[in-house]
Amino acid sequence: MQYIDNIIFLILLVAGFGLFAKSLSKIYRNIRLGREINRSDHKAERWETMARVAMGQSKMVKRPVAGILHLFVYVGFVIINIELVEIIVDGIFGTHRFLSSIFGHSFYNFFTATLEILALLVIIGVVVFFIRRNFYGVKRLTMKELFGWPKHDANWILIIEFALMMAFFKMNTADWVLQQRGLLPEHGSFPISSTFLAPIFNNFSDSVLFFTEKAAWWFHFAGILFFMNYLYYSKHLHIILAFPSTWFANLNKKGKFNNLESVTKEIKLMMDPNADPYAAPAEGAEADVPSKFGAEDVFDLNQVQLLNAYSCTECGRCTSVCPANITGKKLSPRLILMKTRDRLEEVGRNIDKNGKFVDDGKKLLNDYVTKEELWACTTCNACTEACPILLDPLSIIFEMRRFLVMEQSAAPQELNLMMTNVENNAAPWQYNQADRLNWAND
Amino acid sequence: MDFNIKTMAEYAAEGKSPEVLFWVGCAGSFDDRAKKITKAFCKILNKIGVEFAVLGQEESCTGDPAKRAGNEFVFQMMALTNIEVLNAYEVKKIVTACPHCFNTLKNEYPSLGGNFEVVHHTQFLKKLMEEGRLKIEGGAFKGKKITFHDPCYLGRANDEYEAPRMLLEKLDAELVEMKRCKTNGLCCGAGGAQMFKEPEKGNKDINVERTEEALSFEPKIIATGCPFCNTMMTDGVKHFNKNTEVEVKDIVELLAEAEDL
Ligand code: SF4
Ligand code: SF4
């Protein structure tokens, strides 16, 4: 019976990681429902961008308060990961503070002391975030579009982080007091625990302390597993997906929108006086013509756009700078990504249930995102500039506009007029091309 | 001062080619307000003796508004036609006073077969100034408060924030920056084909929001670098009944004025 702890630990560990892997594979499968896009060029620049933006959080410094607090919490996340190594070894083999045997005395002291300080910073960050989000009224965090799950989600994660860090301190304090009493070998240095919590813990009996240390350790471990599996249901997926999202980010100038190759072919044929319009398409040519122009549903978006939808932190930096949103229009770039994710999840559940996607009579366009939102976008790129993890809501808006115009001819009337003018007069207004130089003689 | 405007066809007939092609754009060709910007730019080029040509009747819309409205067909029809014309004249370098034309020619034409060096008029003039060909004495604007509205398609879309500012500094005016400037600039509301339609319902129009911000500094002049921004800001200033106190001017207009052209 002496191995019962180790066995329970192993079972939890395998189940936790197994579930997590399952969620990740679901995300991967869903993302692959999108169109393929080649973003494997400029590898060096991509690694550099990822290191700078995702790891170095270079875009977070634009808002210093949020930036620094976020850094605390982020570092906390990293701690959790380093910690996890020690926890796993201790848990499987029943050792106590395994890393001390590898690091040596003084380095382990340094290591544990650093973790304590970082954990304190996390607590500060989490508390301030909680207040900002719930009582202080930063507009982008209190907008109507976040009511319901997104708001609870944000709070839950703060609470979980807080609880995890508290468990961490309790564990350390109990350990430290026991070490002082000579009941545990002396490993580590705990500046925060020994100063702030030890005075309380000193009053506890040995057995209470042993129990607290174990309980906090288990809580911490189970908490991490829970946290990990919670990610799938949360905007906090960004702590993982920010990495691929920044790696696959668009490296072109923001003003450069893609040209549809299939259209080029068709127009070249039209312009070529020698082309036979009735000629059968060359063998294999059919394959690279997409079945439709633009995007009506998640299947028509590309895989990076779908990855973006899963990565979005719902921080609203994009929406808070969107000129359309600022002036009270329905468009919110954040909401475009949130809805894309919702629809993609719905499609995923459909596939889980039926084995393959069975038409549910719904589409991203109209059922989730309305035309009114799409037409309000000025393509100004404020949203893409603001996003701390280089997401591109504009590209999704743009693809859906393409669908509206090229597949459904559903542009607002005035735009139809403009487009006809461009087509017939080579200018968006109804002027004659022959008059183009009249200004010189006015 | 009279203009001296030559077309690409005229140059070709003489068997010569100009230093640069001036891409006038639809607004610059047809819009009454924007035509003044076009002329101001030509005056400056004439004055310093830059040999330039326009396409005139052979120029078409770059296709930008159609593209951003979502109509890739119309866009590419324009683009491929223009590229054919430009390539036939073996054009190497293009300057334009419209950031939308600039962006489209520079970024979206290459993959369709149009490879040119494309610069915005502020970049072009900055270069001329650095080369010593253009000299500006700022007397006329000394001490006047000017604020500059960044065009999205020059700024965020193409990372050019310095050229317009450098020119404005030469005017010796007092340049004040709005809070939302450079990468954080606020759109004037015209981009993405919005110019050609009524805005969606909201609390206010984007140009009103933007002009409000500009006016809060009580400038004498709101400087622009885009004919569409110019229209939007002019309308905004009218909205606040400030059109007698505050002028909306393109940077080249200010430069031309400084030089008394
Ligand atoms: S590009 Fe469109 S969605 Fe993004 S900020 Fe500008 S108007 Fe809003
Ligand atoms: S798209 Fe980027 S800026 Fe907008 S809410 Fe998502 S993470 Fe934040």
XYZ file of C-alpha atoms and ligand atoms in Angstrom:
719
model
C 0.000 0.000 0.000
C 2.962 2.325 0.352
C 2.908 3.165 -3.340
C -0.698 4.275 -3.375
C 0.263 7.971 -3.563
C 2.548 7.383 -6.482
C -0.076 5.390 -8.312
C -2.805 7.988 -7.846
C -0.357 10.591 -8.965
C 0.487 8.694 -12.122
C -3.147 8.118 -12.971
C -3.936 11.818 -12.562
C -0.901 12.777 -14.570
C -1.718 10.527 -17.480
C -5.394 11.471 -17.461
C -4.591 15.174 -17.262
C -2.091 15.155 -20.079
C -4.191 12.754 -22.102
C -7.234 14.996 -21.969
C -5.112 17.978 -22.811
C -3.617 16.234 -25.820
C -7.121 15.379 -26.942
C -8.203 19.003 -26.799
C -5.151 20.086 -28.702
C -5.733 17.526 -31.392
C -9.291 18.767 -31.736
C -8.072 22.298 -32.212
C -5.563 21.078 -34.744
C -8.233 19.186 -36.644
C -10.564 22.191 -36.674
C -7.871 24.541 -37.880
C -7.132 22.174 -40.710
C -10.685 22.592 -41.943
C -9.529 25.917 -43.345
C -7.864 26.542 -46.669
C -4.176 25.929 -46.834
C -1.908 28.913 -46.951
C 1.820 28.950 -47.404
C 3.501 30.877 -44.638
C 6.785 29.054 -44.443
C 8.893 31.746 -46.104
C 11.398 33.958 -44.252
C 11.923 31.484 -41.475
C 14.582 33.494 -39.680
C 12.355 36.533 -39.568
C 9.484 34.398 -38.304
C 11.487 32.978 -35.423
C 12.683 36.449 -34.607
C 9.135 37.829 -34.641
C 7.892 35.043 -32.436
C 10.684 35.507 -29.919
C 10.173 39.244 -29.808
C 6.388 39.397 -29.770
C 5.233 36.219 -28.058
C 8.124 35.582 -25.711
C 9.396 39.121 -25.301
C 5.881 40.602 -25.304
C 7.203 43.568 -27.235
C 3.758 44.861 -28.108
C 2.533 44.831 -24.525
C 4.692 47.759 -23.475
C 2.445 50.125 -25.412
C 0.177 50.134 -22.415
C 2.684 50.110 -19.578
C 0.382 49.238 -16.679
C -1.282 46.314 -18.364
C 2.064 45.410 -19.891
C 3.976 45.067 -16.666
C 1.189 43.273 -14.837
C 0.798 40.925 -17.733
C 4.499 40.231 -17.593
C 4.161 39.226 -13.924
C 1.381 36.821 -14.689
C 3.183 35.470 -17.719
C 6.278 34.825 -15.695
C 4.047 33.046 -13.225
C 2.953 30.768 -15.981
C 6.562 29.976 -16.745
C 7.188 29.190 -13.069
C 4.333 26.772 -13.116
C 6.085 24.960 -15.896
C 9.467 24.752 -14.209
C 7.748 23.710 -11.023
C 5.920 21.020 -12.883
C 9.162 19.201 -13.633
C 9.976 18.924 -9.958
C 6.426 18.012 -9.077
C 6.305 15.206 -11.614
C 9.550 13.633 -10.458
C 8.638 13.983 -6.789
C 5.199 12.590 -7.472
C 6.303 9.553 -9.412
C 9.265 8.595 -7.307
C 8.093 9.851 -3.946
C 11.130 12.100 -3.615
C 11.073 15.473 -1.860
C 12.303 18.544 -3.722
C 14.116 16.515 -6.273
C 15.752 19.480 -8.048
C 17.822 20.271 -4.951
C 19.788 17.112 -5.557
C 20.652 18.270 -9.053
C 21.089 21.986 -8.546
C 23.227 21.784 -5.412
C 22.574 23.710 -2.241
C 23.193 27.318 -3.109
C 21.737 27.260 -6.572
C 18.603 25.567 -5.300
C 18.322 28.316 -2.687
C 18.579 30.889 -5.386
C 16.072 29.033 -7.529
C 13.414 28.698 -4.848
C 13.879 32.259 -3.664
C 13.412 33.533 -7.216
C 10.253 31.488 -7.624
C 8.861 32.954 -4.420
C 9.440 36.506 -5.565
C 7.925 35.799 -8.944
C 4.935 34.156 -7.315
C 4.393 37.280 -5.240
C 4.473 39.378 -8.400
C 1.904 37.066 -9.942
C -0.376 37.597 -6.971
C -0.026 41.354 -7.283
C -0.706 41.170 -11.020
C -3.713 38.943 -10.604
C -5.291 41.075 -7.889
C -4.871 44.318 -9.824
C -6.217 42.673 -12.981
C -9.236 41.456 -11.068
C -9.954 44.934 -9.775
C -9.373 46.565 -13.172
C -11.653 44.143 -14.882
C -14.481 44.164 -12.388
C -14.498 47.486 -10.584
C -12.354 49.958 -12.382
C -14.098 50.034 -15.735
C -11.479 49.922 -18.484
C -13.862 50.283 -21.409
C -12.504 47.541 -23.623
C -12.819 45.096 -20.693
C -16.342 45.999 -19.748
C -18.019 46.130 -23.151
C -21.301 44.379 -23.674
C -19.793 41.841 -26.058
C -17.954 40.276 -23.109
C -21.004 39.574 -20.976
C -21.492 35.950 -20.125
C -18.805 33.385 -20.583
C -15.954 35.652 -21.729
C -16.248 37.713 -18.569
C -16.525 34.717 -16.250
C -13.707 33.027 -18.068
C -11.398 35.970 -17.445
C -12.274 36.024 -13.772
C -11.986 32.284 -13.329
C -8.491 32.245 -14.615
C -7.485 35.017 -12.235
C -9.017 33.125 -9.339
C -7.312 29.896 -10.338
C -3.966 31.633 -10.642
C -4.459 33.227 -7.253
C -5.344 29.911 -5.646
C -2.387 28.187 -7.249
C 0.038 30.777 -6.020
C -1.435 30.686 -2.530
C -1.077 26.914 -2.474
C 2.507 27.375 -3.541
C 3.192 29.697 -0.601
C 1.395 27.458 1.872
C 3.419 24.492 0.741
C 6.662 26.396 1.073
C 5.808 27.828 4.461
C 4.830 24.479 5.930
C 7.967 22.976 4.477
C 10.143 25.741 5.842
C 8.711 25.545 9.349
C 9.187 21.781 9.347
C 12.743 22.284 8.190
C 13.324 24.676 11.085
C 12.006 22.056 13.470
C 14.469 19.574 11.999
C 11.706 17.348 10.710
C 12.527 17.760 7.007
C 15.926 18.066 5.359
C 16.914 21.671 4.659
C 16.350 22.500 1.026
C 15.675 25.867 -0.508
C 15.251 29.413 0.569
C 11.823 30.995 0.995
C 12.076 34.727 1.611
C 8.374 35.480 1.245
C 6.945 32.466 3.026
C 9.375 32.592 5.906
C 8.719 36.292 6.509
C 4.999 36.652 5.998
C 3.332 33.317 6.558
C 5.736 31.535 8.917
C 4.647 33.520 11.996
C 1.160 32.058 11.586
C 2.347 28.586 10.681
C 4.667 28.467 13.698
C 1.614 27.912 15.865
C 0.629 24.725 14.059
C 1.510 21.241 15.249
C 3.873 19.022 13.292
C 1.120 16.848 11.968
C -0.952 19.792 10.767
C 2.103 21.126 9.013
C 2.848 17.799 7.341
C -0.753 17.605 6.236
C -0.732 21.206 4.951
C 2.444 20.662 3.005
C 1.071 17.545 1.338
C -2.356 19.022 0.756
C -0.963 22.178 -0.807
C 1.353 20.103 -2.964
C -1.547 17.995 -4.223
C -3.705 21.040 -4.740
C -0.964 22.685 -6.690
C -0.509 19.640 -8.871
C -4.199 19.034 -9.472
C -4.631 22.743 -10.055
C -2.075 22.747 -12.810
C -3.746 19.807 -14.507
C -7.092 21.520 -14.202
C -5.713 24.786 -15.512
C -4.184 23.027 -18.471
C -7.432 21.363 -19.430
C -9.421 24.475 -18.782
C -7.430 26.293 -21.438
C -9.369 24.683 -24.229
C -12.558 26.350 -23.077
C -10.905 29.669 -22.515
C -9.402 32.658 -24.225
C -6.302 31.722 -22.248
C -5.443 29.356 -25.000
C -3.346 32.278 -26.133
C -0.580 31.328 -23.719
C 0.104 28.471 -26.098
C -1.238 29.666 -29.435
C 0.372 33.095 -29.293
C 3.513 31.274 -30.359
C 2.302 29.761 -33.619
C 0.150 32.812 -34.292
C 3.103 35.159 -34.181
C 5.249 32.715 -36.145
C 2.679 32.501 -38.936
C 1.895 36.226 -38.823
C 1.617 38.191 -42.025
C 5.038 39.711 -42.710
C 3.982 41.863 -45.664
C 3.242 45.544 -45.449
C -0.156 45.904 -43.845
C -1.593 47.633 -46.897
C -0.851 44.711 -49.168
C -3.965 42.631 -49.680
C -3.627 39.371 -51.530
C -4.471 39.106 -55.211
C -6.664 36.174 -56.165
C -4.764 34.142 -58.725
C -7.824 32.519 -60.200
C -9.125 35.955 -61.109
C -5.840 36.898 -62.765
C -6.053 33.903 -65.045
C -9.567 34.699 -66.069
C -8.874 38.351 -66.798
C -5.732 37.544 -68.738
C -7.811 35.243 -70.883
C -10.353 38.017 -71.374
C -7.689 40.525 -72.332
C -5.846 38.197 -74.660
C -7.370 38.662 -78.131
C -6.017 35.296 -79.254
C -7.509 33.273 -76.442
C -10.366 30.956 -77.256
C -12.989 31.610 -74.588
C -14.628 28.254 -75.233
C -11.463 26.221 -74.952
C -11.606 23.506 -72.360
C -9.460 24.280 -69.324
C -6.098 22.597 -69.375
C -5.730 19.323 -67.537
C -5.390 19.934 -63.821
C -6.198 23.621 -64.110
C -9.544 23.084 -62.452
C -7.970 21.904 -59.252
C -6.435 25.186 -58.193
C -9.508 27.283 -58.833
C -11.239 27.671 -55.484
C -14.863 26.673 -55.439
C -15.833 30.184 -54.427
C -14.476 33.662 -53.994
C -14.087 35.022 -50.512
C -15.421 33.472 -47.340
C -18.902 32.549 -46.317
C -18.064 30.069 -43.624
C -15.058 28.915 -41.629
C -14.132 26.400 -44.317
C -13.394 29.263 -46.701
C -11.033 31.019 -44.326
C -7.405 30.046 -44.325
C -5.760 28.042 -41.570
C -3.893 31.005 -40.139
C -7.168 32.906 -39.816
C -8.676 29.964 -37.936
C -5.599 29.719 -35.745
C -6.061 33.438 -35.035
C -9.618 32.797 -33.922
C -8.400 30.293 -31.332
C -5.544 32.548 -30.242
C -7.524 35.700 -29.585
C -7.180 36.888 -26.003
C -10.348 38.941 -26.205
C -8.347 41.816 -24.795
C -10.163 44.265 -27.045
C -7.134 46.364 -27.907
C -8.224 46.057 -31.534
C -11.780 47.127 -30.858
C -10.751 50.046 -28.692
C -8.855 51.609 -31.604
C -11.280 50.679 -34.385
C -12.669 53.916 -35.855
C -15.941 52.217 -36.701
C -16.368 50.930 -33.175
C -15.273 54.194 -31.569
C -18.025 56.005 -33.426
C -20.697 53.564 -32.339
C -20.950 51.274 -35.347
C -21.671 47.592 -34.866
C -18.244 46.439 -36.040
C -15.862 45.081 -33.415
C -12.777 43.298 -34.720
C -12.499 41.352 -31.481
C -16.033 40.125 -31.926
C -15.248 39.041 -35.486
C -12.598 36.689 -34.116
C -14.755 35.530 -31.221
C -17.593 34.681 -33.576
C -15.254 32.912 -35.946
C -14.086 30.759 -33.062
C -17.658 30.104 -31.918
C -18.661 28.993 -35.374
C -15.568 26.841 -35.758
C -16.285 25.166 -32.428
C -19.844 24.550 -33.530
C -18.595 22.927 -36.713
C -16.167 20.861 -34.616
C -18.967 19.569 -32.393
C -20.958 18.740 -35.485
C -18.055 16.647 -36.774
C -17.594 14.946 -33.389
C -21.219 13.956 -33.413
C -21.628 12.875 -37.031
C -18.168 11.716 -37.971
C -18.094 14.347 -40.672
C -19.584 17.771 -41.160
C -23.296 17.571 -41.844
C -24.881 20.753 -43.155
C -26.542 22.533 -40.285
C -28.037 25.286 -42.387
C -25.813 27.885 -40.738
C -22.940 29.982 -41.947
C -20.405 32.284 -40.361
C -21.716 35.041 -42.595
C -25.181 36.248 -41.599
C -25.721 33.720 -38.800
C -22.763 35.060 -36.838
C -21.345 38.100 -38.585
C -23.721 40.572 -40.168
C -23.245 42.586 -43.324
C -23.640 45.759 -41.353
C -20.500 44.943 -39.397
C -18.557 44.040 -42.507
C -19.392 47.194 -44.432
C -18.355 49.459 -41.586
C -14.663 48.563 -41.870
C -12.400 51.251 -43.324
C -9.529 48.751 -43.761
C -7.417 51.159 -41.725
C -5.370 48.428 -40.025
C -5.662 49.997 -36.598
C -6.797 46.618 -35.284
C -3.897 44.654 -36.692
C -1.461 47.261 -35.421
C -2.952 47.110 -31.930
C -3.063 43.363 -31.510
C -0.392 42.243 -29.050
C -0.069 38.876 -30.767
C -0.280 40.001 -34.393
C -3.713 38.648 -35.182
C -5.443 39.854 -38.315
C -9.199 40.351 -37.920
C -9.199 42.609 -40.963
C -8.321 39.757 -43.300
C -11.423 37.878 -42.195
C -13.621 40.931 -42.683
C -12.107 41.409 -46.099
C -12.652 37.811 -47.211
C -16.285 38.011 -46.219
C -16.702 41.232 -48.179
C -15.290 39.453 -51.161
C -17.908 36.779 -50.778
C -20.691 39.328 -50.474
C -19.566 41.129 -53.616
C -18.300 38.391 -55.873
C -20.615 35.555 -54.976
C -23.756 37.345 -53.929
C -23.526 40.773 -55.561
C -24.745 42.020 -52.228
C -22.821 45.268 -51.876
C -24.591 48.437 -50.787
C -26.117 50.183 -53.775
C -23.698 53.098 -53.710
C -20.760 50.753 -53.851
C -22.261 48.964 -56.815
C -22.456 52.292 -58.541
C -18.842 53.031 -57.686
C -17.730 49.652 -58.997
C -19.667 50.059 -62.214
C -18.044 53.442 -62.680
C -14.599 52.008 -62.179
C -15.379 49.272 -64.637
C -16.872 51.519 -67.306
C -15.158 54.884 -66.817
C -11.943 53.820 -65.092
C -12.780 56.109 -62.185
C -15.063 55.665 -59.198
C -17.101 58.676 -60.281
C -19.064 59.154 -63.425
C -16.497 61.056 -65.396
C -15.178 60.309 -68.788
C -11.712 58.852 -69.033
C -11.030 61.259 -71.899
C -11.376 64.138 -69.422
C -8.660 62.921 -67.144
C -6.224 65.633 -68.067
C -8.725 68.513 -67.976
C -7.340 69.752 -64.669
C -4.205 70.887 -66.443
C -6.200 73.391 -68.488
C -8.755 74.510 -65.900
C 2.284 80.526 -62.887
C 1.624 78.367 -65.880
C 1.964 74.667 -65.862
C 4.047 72.670 -68.078
C 2.440 69.277 -68.195
C 3.584 66.635 -70.601
C 2.168 63.233 -71.113
C 4.024 59.994 -71.363
C 2.873 59.759 -74.978
C 4.496 63.108 -75.750
C 7.756 62.049 -74.201
C 7.659 58.818 -76.136
C 7.013 60.713 -79.368
C 10.188 62.668 -78.714
C 11.980 59.432 -78.031
C 12.697 60.510 -74.453
C 11.668 59.349 -71.042
C 11.068 61.531 -67.983
C 12.722 61.208 -64.607
C 9.485 60.147 -63.018
C 5.866 59.406 -63.849
C 3.382 61.398 -61.800
C 0.390 59.166 -61.103
C -2.414 61.657 -60.645
C -5.162 59.313 -59.499
C -8.922 59.654 -59.859
C -9.374 62.158 -57.047
C -6.461 64.232 -58.283
C -7.890 64.227 -61.800
C -11.574 64.852 -61.147
C -12.241 66.091 -57.632
C -12.256 69.883 -57.534
C -10.517 70.064 -54.181
C -7.957 67.416 -55.018
C -7.141 69.044 -58.350
C -5.622 71.906 -56.385
C -3.269 69.448 -54.720
C -2.341 68.047 -58.112
C -1.562 71.502 -59.416
C 0.420 72.506 -56.365
C 2.583 69.443 -56.755
C 3.129 70.131 -60.453
C 4.130 73.705 -59.678
C 6.792 72.523 -57.302
C 8.114 69.974 -59.769
C 8.149 72.608 -62.522
C 9.917 75.094 -60.317
C 12.811 72.831 -59.475
C 12.948 71.420 -62.930
C 12.027 67.808 -62.353
C 11.208 66.210 -65.667
C 7.969 64.382 -65.132
C 5.099 63.074 -67.173
C 1.525 62.093 -66.558
C -0.450 59.391 -68.336
C -3.431 61.638 -68.901
C -6.166 59.826 -70.767
C -4.204 56.623 -70.563
C -4.444 56.510 -66.787
C -7.160 54.417 -65.140
C -8.238 54.025 -61.555
C -5.693 51.794 -59.787
C -8.643 49.689 -58.670
C -8.131 50.381 -54.968
C -11.729 51.250 -54.078
C -13.070 48.239 -55.977
C -10.522 45.955 -54.354
C -11.262 47.103 -50.841
C -14.968 46.891 -51.443
C -14.303 43.234 -52.239
C -14.449 43.283 -56.022
C -11.305 41.509 -57.118
C -12.492 41.267 -60.731
C -12.811 44.971 -61.294
C -9.604 45.592 -59.384
C -7.554 43.221 -61.478
C -9.122 44.460 -64.678
C -7.852 47.945 -63.820
C -4.532 46.682 -62.534
C -3.710 44.548 -65.548
C -4.705 47.327 -67.947
C -2.589 49.865 -66.111
C 0.356 47.520 -65.915
C 0.186 46.968 -69.652
C 0.319 50.709 -70.272
C 3.096 51.309 -67.741
C 5.196 48.469 -69.041
C 4.711 49.613 -72.625
C 6.291 52.956 -71.651
C 8.936 51.145 -69.644
C 8.135 53.184 -66.589
C 10.649 52.767 -63.774
C 9.640 55.269 -61.164
C 6.220 56.528 -60.109
C 5.293 59.300 -57.719
C 1.759 59.885 -56.539
C -0.005 62.256 -54.167
C -2.580 59.652 -53.180
C -1.639 57.074 -50.537
C -4.249 54.678 -51.902
C -2.732 54.723 -55.373
C 0.695 54.569 -53.754
C -0.168 51.485 -51.728
C -1.844 49.651 -54.560
C 0.847 50.374 -57.143
C 3.609 49.558 -54.693
C 2.245 46.486 -52.970
C -0.407 44.901 -55.109
C 0.845 45.437 -58.650
C 4.134 43.503 -58.419
C 2.573 40.059 -58.238
C 0.477 40.973 -61.298
C 3.551 41.869 -63.304
C 3.967 45.546 -62.486
C 7.324 46.226 -60.881
C 8.058 49.896 -60.345
C 9.710 52.047 -57.776
C 6.731 53.801 -56.228
C 6.970 56.756 -53.867
C 4.507 59.026 -52.161
C 4.855 62.707 -52.999
C 6.107 63.482 -49.495
C 8.824 60.857 -49.842
C 9.754 62.219 -53.241
C 10.041 65.780 -52.015
C 11.949 64.718 -48.928
C 14.494 63.066 -51.179
C 14.738 66.155 -53.370
C 15.302 68.239 -50.307
C 18.025 65.954 -49.047
C 19.673 66.166 -52.438
C 19.553 69.923 -52.238
C 17.301 70.308 -55.257
C 14.346 71.563 -53.275
C 14.798 74.402 -50.826
C 12.040 75.640 -48.595
C 12.047 78.795 -46.605
C 9.337 78.709 -44.058
C 8.697 82.404 -43.427
C 5.018 82.371 -44.318
C 4.160 79.810 -41.650
C 6.416 80.939 -38.865
C 4.832 80.236 -35.520
C 1.571 78.962 -36.989
C 0.133 75.887 -35.366
C -0.142 72.919 -37.696
C -1.284 69.425 -36.890
C -0.791 66.510 -39.238
C -3.314 63.768 -39.811
C -1.583 60.489 -40.759
C -3.228 58.782 -43.738
C -3.709 55.101 -42.856
C -2.450 53.951 -46.238
C 0.781 55.866 -45.940
C 1.327 55.319 -42.225
C 0.218 51.993 -40.839
C -0.140 50.388 -44.241
C 3.378 51.316 -45.372
C 5.222 52.518 -42.273
C 5.917 56.008 -43.553
C 5.569 58.539 -40.751
C 8.679 60.627 -41.125
C 8.605 62.073 -44.645
C 5.527 64.262 -44.161
C 6.754 65.442 -40.776
C 10.162 66.306 -42.079
C 8.633 68.531 -44.764
C 6.333 70.202 -42.270
C 9.233 70.958 -39.970
C 10.886 72.840 -42.786
C 7.974 75.247 -42.755
C 9.132 76.598 -39.449
C 5.617 76.210 -38.100
C 4.671 74.903 -34.702
C 3.900 71.256 -35.316
C 1.577 69.739 -32.716
C 0.877 66.005 -32.651
C -2.539 64.636 -31.912
C -2.705 61.913 -29.285
C -3.728 59.445 -31.954
C -0.892 59.843 -34.405
C 1.626 57.717 -36.268
C 0.965 54.010 -35.592
C -1.999 54.993 -33.433
C -3.460 57.362 -36.001
C -7.209 57.423 -36.368
C -8.661 56.841 -39.808
C -10.466 59.775 -41.448
C -13.287 57.432 -42.386
C -12.765 57.352 -46.154
C -10.664 54.215 -46.629
C -11.881 50.795 -47.626
C -14.286 52.347 -50.165
C -16.179 54.110 -47.361
C -15.678 57.327 -49.325
C -18.271 56.171 -51.792
C -21.092 55.225 -49.482
C -23.025 56.438 -46.485
C -21.496 55.318 -43.195
C -23.273 52.598 -41.201
C -25.353 53.757 -38.289
C -23.459 54.907 -35.205
C -23.160 57.821 -32.789
C -21.184 59.999 -35.097
C -19.200 59.978 -38.287
C -15.570 59.019 -38.171
C -14.384 62.257 -39.773
C -16.229 64.216 -37.107
C -14.496 62.250 -34.366
C -11.153 62.810 -36.022
C -11.654 66.493 -36.733
C -12.786 67.029 -33.170
C -9.476 65.681 -31.994
C -7.534 67.864 -34.415
C -9.513 70.973 -33.497
C -8.934 70.441 -29.796
C -5.404 71.767 -30.354
C -6.752 74.902 -31.974
C -4.498 74.648 -34.995
C -4.425 77.167 -37.823
C -3.929 74.388 -40.321
C -4.734 70.701 -40.461
C -2.178 69.187 -42.804
C -2.985 66.105 -44.839
C -1.157 63.884 -47.283
C -4.109 62.250 -49.001
C -6.908 63.731 -51.130
C -9.498 61.582 -49.353
C -8.336 62.581 -45.878
C -8.435 66.142 -47.147
C -12.089 65.902 -48.116
C -13.044 64.165 -44.885
C -11.260 66.651 -42.682
C -12.614 69.590 -44.665
C -16.130 68.273 -44.140
C -15.323 67.775 -40.463
C -14.152 71.343 -40.079
C -17.332 72.550 -41.762
C -19.345 70.392 -39.393
C -17.908 72.393 -36.496
C -18.347 75.666 -38.360
C -14.664 76.359 -38.141
C -13.965 76.701 -41.825
C -13.172 80.378 -41.551
C -10.573 79.797 -38.839
C -8.981 76.498 -39.737
C -7.639 75.421 -43.112
C -7.225 71.890 -44.315
C -4.278 71.666 -46.668
C -2.182 69.028 -48.297
C 1.511 69.236 -47.502
C 2.379 70.103 -51.105
C -0.061 72.964 -51.017
C 1.699 74.328 -47.965
C 5.068 73.950 -49.627
C 3.838 75.666 -52.771
C 2.442 78.486 -50.673
C 5.687 78.857 -48.778
C 7.413 79.254 -52.097
C 4.740 81.654 -53.269
C 3.922 79.499 -56.276
S -9.302 47.718 -40.173
Fe -11.508 47.645 -39.970
S -11.854 46.409 -38.163
Fe -9.743 46.994 -38.121
S -9.722 48.829 -36.887
Fe -9.890 49.512 -38.978
S -12.083 49.694 -39.335
Fe -11.830 48.498 -37.478
S -7.564 40.272 -31.990
Fe -5.764 40.742 -30.783
S -6.184 42.799 -29.988
Fe -8.115 41.983 -30.662
S -9.010 41.058 -28.841
Fe -7.937 39.435 -29.943
S -5.921 39.388 -29.022
Fe -6.844 41.349 -28.413
